[in-house]
Short mmCIF file of C-alpha atoms in Angstrom, two decimals:
data_model
loop_
_atom_site.label_atom_id
_atom_site.label_comp_id
_atom_site.label_asym_id
_atom_site.label_seq_id
_atom_site.Cartn_x
_atom_site.Cartn_y
_atom_site.Cartn_z
CA MET N 1 104.60 95.83 133.69
CA GLY N 2 103.27 94.09 130.94
CA LYS N 3 101.84 95.75 127.51
CA LEU N 4 98.63 95.45 126.91
CA ILE N 5 97.51 92.82 124.25
CA LYS N 6 94.36 94.62 122.70
CA ASN N 7 93.03 91.73 121.01
CA HIS N 8 92.25 90.11 124.00
CA TRP N 9 90.48 93.41 125.33
CA ALA N 10 88.63 93.42 122.38
CA ARG N 11 87.73 89.73 122.40
CA LEU N 12 85.85 90.12 126.15
CA ILE N 13 83.82 93.37 125.05
CA VAL N 14 83.00 91.50 121.93
CA LEU N 15 81.97 88.49 123.94
CA THR N 16 79.95 90.94 126.39
CA ALA N 17 78.07 92.09 123.31
CA ALA N 18 77.54 88.85 121.85
CA LEU N 19 76.06 87.23 125.22
CA TYR N 20 73.93 90.85 125.52
CA GLN N 21 72.91 90.41 121.85
CA ILE N 22 71.40 86.67 122.37
CA ALA N 23 69.66 87.80 125.77
CA ALA N 24 67.86 90.75 123.55
CA ALA N 25 66.95 88.79 120.68
CA LEU N 26 65.46 86.37 122.99
CA GLU N 27 63.73 89.28 124.81
CA GLY N 28 62.71 90.64 121.59
CA PHE N 29 60.52 87.28 121.01
CA PHE N 30 58.34 88.35 123.69
CA TRP N 31 58.50 91.91 123.44
CA PRO N 32 59.25 92.89 119.67
CA LYS N 33 60.12 96.66 119.20
CA ILE N 34 62.24 98.49 116.34
CA PHE N 35 64.24 101.15 118.31
CA TRP N 36 63.44 103.57 115.64
CA ASP N 37 59.54 103.40 116.09
CA PHE N 38 59.56 107.36 117.20
CA LEU N 39 60.81 108.10 113.75
CA THR N 40 58.71 105.90 111.63
CA THR N 41 56.86 102.77 111.71
CA ASN N 42 58.28 101.48 108.12
CA LEU N 43 60.66 98.57 110.08
CA ASP N 44 57.80 97.27 112.20
CA PRO N 45 57.60 94.52 109.67
CA ALA N 46 61.07 93.10 110.37
CA VAL N 47 60.02 92.22 114.30
CA ARG N 48 56.20 91.11 113.84
CA PRO N 49 54.38 89.24 112.88
CA VAL N 50 57.75 87.14 111.63
CA PRO N 51 60.50 87.81 114.05
CA ILE N 52 63.09 88.21 111.21
CA LEU N 53 65.13 90.60 112.90
CA GLN N 54 65.16 88.91 116.02
CA LEU N 55 66.47 85.35 114.65
CA ILE N 56 69.03 87.92 112.53
CA ASN N 57 70.60 88.78 115.84
CA LEU N 58 70.03 85.68 117.38
CA LEU N 59 72.37 84.17 114.62
CA LEU N 60 74.83 86.70 114.59
CA GLY N 61 75.12 86.70 118.43
CA ILE N 62 75.85 83.06 118.44
CA LEU N 63 78.26 83.16 115.61
CA ALA N 64 80.13 86.17 117.31
CA PHE N 65 80.07 84.23 120.73
CA ALA N 66 81.22 81.19 119.13
CA TRP N 67 84.09 83.02 116.82
CA GLU N 68 85.66 84.64 119.88
CA TRP N 69 85.17 81.51 122.53
CA PRO N 70 85.88 78.67 120.37
CA LEU N 71 85.23 75.26 121.69
CA PRO N 72 88.49 72.89 121.06
CA ILE N 73 86.37 69.92 119.83
CA PHE N 74 85.52 71.93 116.92
CA GLU N 75 89.36 72.90 116.13
CA PHE N 76 88.03 75.98 114.83
CA ALA N 77 90.88 77.78 116.69
CA ARG N 78 93.74 77.03 114.59
CA THR N 79 92.09 78.06 111.33
CA GLY N 80 92.81 81.39 109.45
CA MET N 81 89.30 82.96 109.88
CA HIS N 82 89.58 82.45 113.52
CA ARG N 83 93.30 84.68 113.87
CA SER N 84 91.88 87.03 111.01
CA ILE N 85 91.48 90.49 112.67
CA GLU N 86 90.47 91.64 109.12
CA ALA N 87 87.44 89.24 108.92
CA ARG N 88 86.30 90.51 112.21
CA LEU N 89 86.26 93.85 111.37
CA ALA N 90 84.08 92.91 108.19
CA VAL N 91 81.34 90.77 110.28
CA TYR N 92 80.96 92.86 113.19
CA PRO N 93 79.44 95.86 111.70
CA LEU N 94 76.72 93.96 110.19
CA ALA N 95 76.23 92.36 114.15
CA SER N 96 76.21 95.71 115.45
CA LEU N 97 73.59 97.09 112.82
CA SER N 98 71.18 94.51 113.60
CA ALA N 99 71.83 95.06 117.16
CA LEU N 100 71.09 98.91 116.64
CA LEU N 101 67.90 98.34 114.55
CA LEU N 102 66.31 96.18 117.60
CA TYR N 103 65.05 97.79 120.82
CA GLN N 104 66.37 95.60 123.10
CA GLY N 105 69.70 95.36 121.39
CA THR N 106 71.09 98.94 121.58
CA ASN N 107 73.53 98.33 124.24
CA PRO N 108 75.01 95.52 122.62
CA GLY N 109 75.53 97.54 119.55
CA ILE N 110 77.38 100.26 121.05
CA TYR N 111 79.59 97.23 122.65
CA TYR N 112 80.28 95.93 119.30
CA LEU N 113 81.14 99.62 117.93
CA ILE N 114 83.51 99.58 120.96
CA GLY N 115 84.94 96.41 120.49
CA MET N 116 85.77 97.03 116.94
CA GLY N 117 87.72 100.24 117.84
CA VAL N 118 89.94 98.14 119.96
CA TYR N 119 90.31 95.39 117.18
CA PHE N 120 91.22 98.12 114.57
CA TRP N 121 93.86 99.67 117.12
CA ALA N 122 94.93 96.14 117.70
CA TYR N 123 95.13 95.56 113.75
CA SER N 124 96.82 98.91 113.41
CA GLU N 125 99.79 97.96 115.53
CA GLY N 126 100.52 94.40 114.11
CA GLU N 127 98.81 92.31 116.44
CA THR N 128 97.97 89.18 115.74
CA VAL N 129 95.31 86.50 117.22
CA CYS N 130 97.14 83.22 118.44
CA PRO N 131 96.25 80.31 117.27
CA GLU N 132 95.37 78.81 120.49
CA PRO N 133 92.38 80.97 122.40
CA TRP N 134 93.76 83.25 125.45
CA SER N 135 97.57 82.50 124.91
CA LEU N 136 100.15 84.84 124.80
CA PRO N 137 102.17 85.85 121.67
CA ARG N 138 105.67 84.17 121.72
CA ARG N 139 108.23 86.39 121.94
CA ARG N 140 110.77 87.15 119.13
CA HIS N 141 114.45 86.67 120.31
CA ARG N 142 116.63 89.61 120.01
CA ALA N 143 120.50 89.27 119.28
CA GLY N 144 123.05 91.09 120.93
CA LYS N 145 120.73 91.68 124.33
CA VAL N 146 121.80 90.22 127.71
#
């Protein structure tokens, strides 16, 4: 049996959250609603008449999707920003918060939280993101073993 590569698993979770967040933002343009409107109506100006929160969710969803599945023509995959788990752990809480504020985005917000937990697990075990997306890390050669 192989070893679980946690950053690949977290990447799949965040890809799911990003696609779901994009869909929730697009749905929010037609049916604007804050999730917390049963407690207060102070946040309603964030969704109507100008769809500020929907635009933020759309942009953060596109950013997360592009970050997790970079196209080879942009050469983003070989940069340090793409390989940085720390940068992901800094940006994804903002994406999660914006998704949790929108009524249609509560599920992607929870998925982002789970993905961040798995990324933190991978970071705490010393995993690194490979320069080539979806590739396996290279094995270290061990001397003395046959």
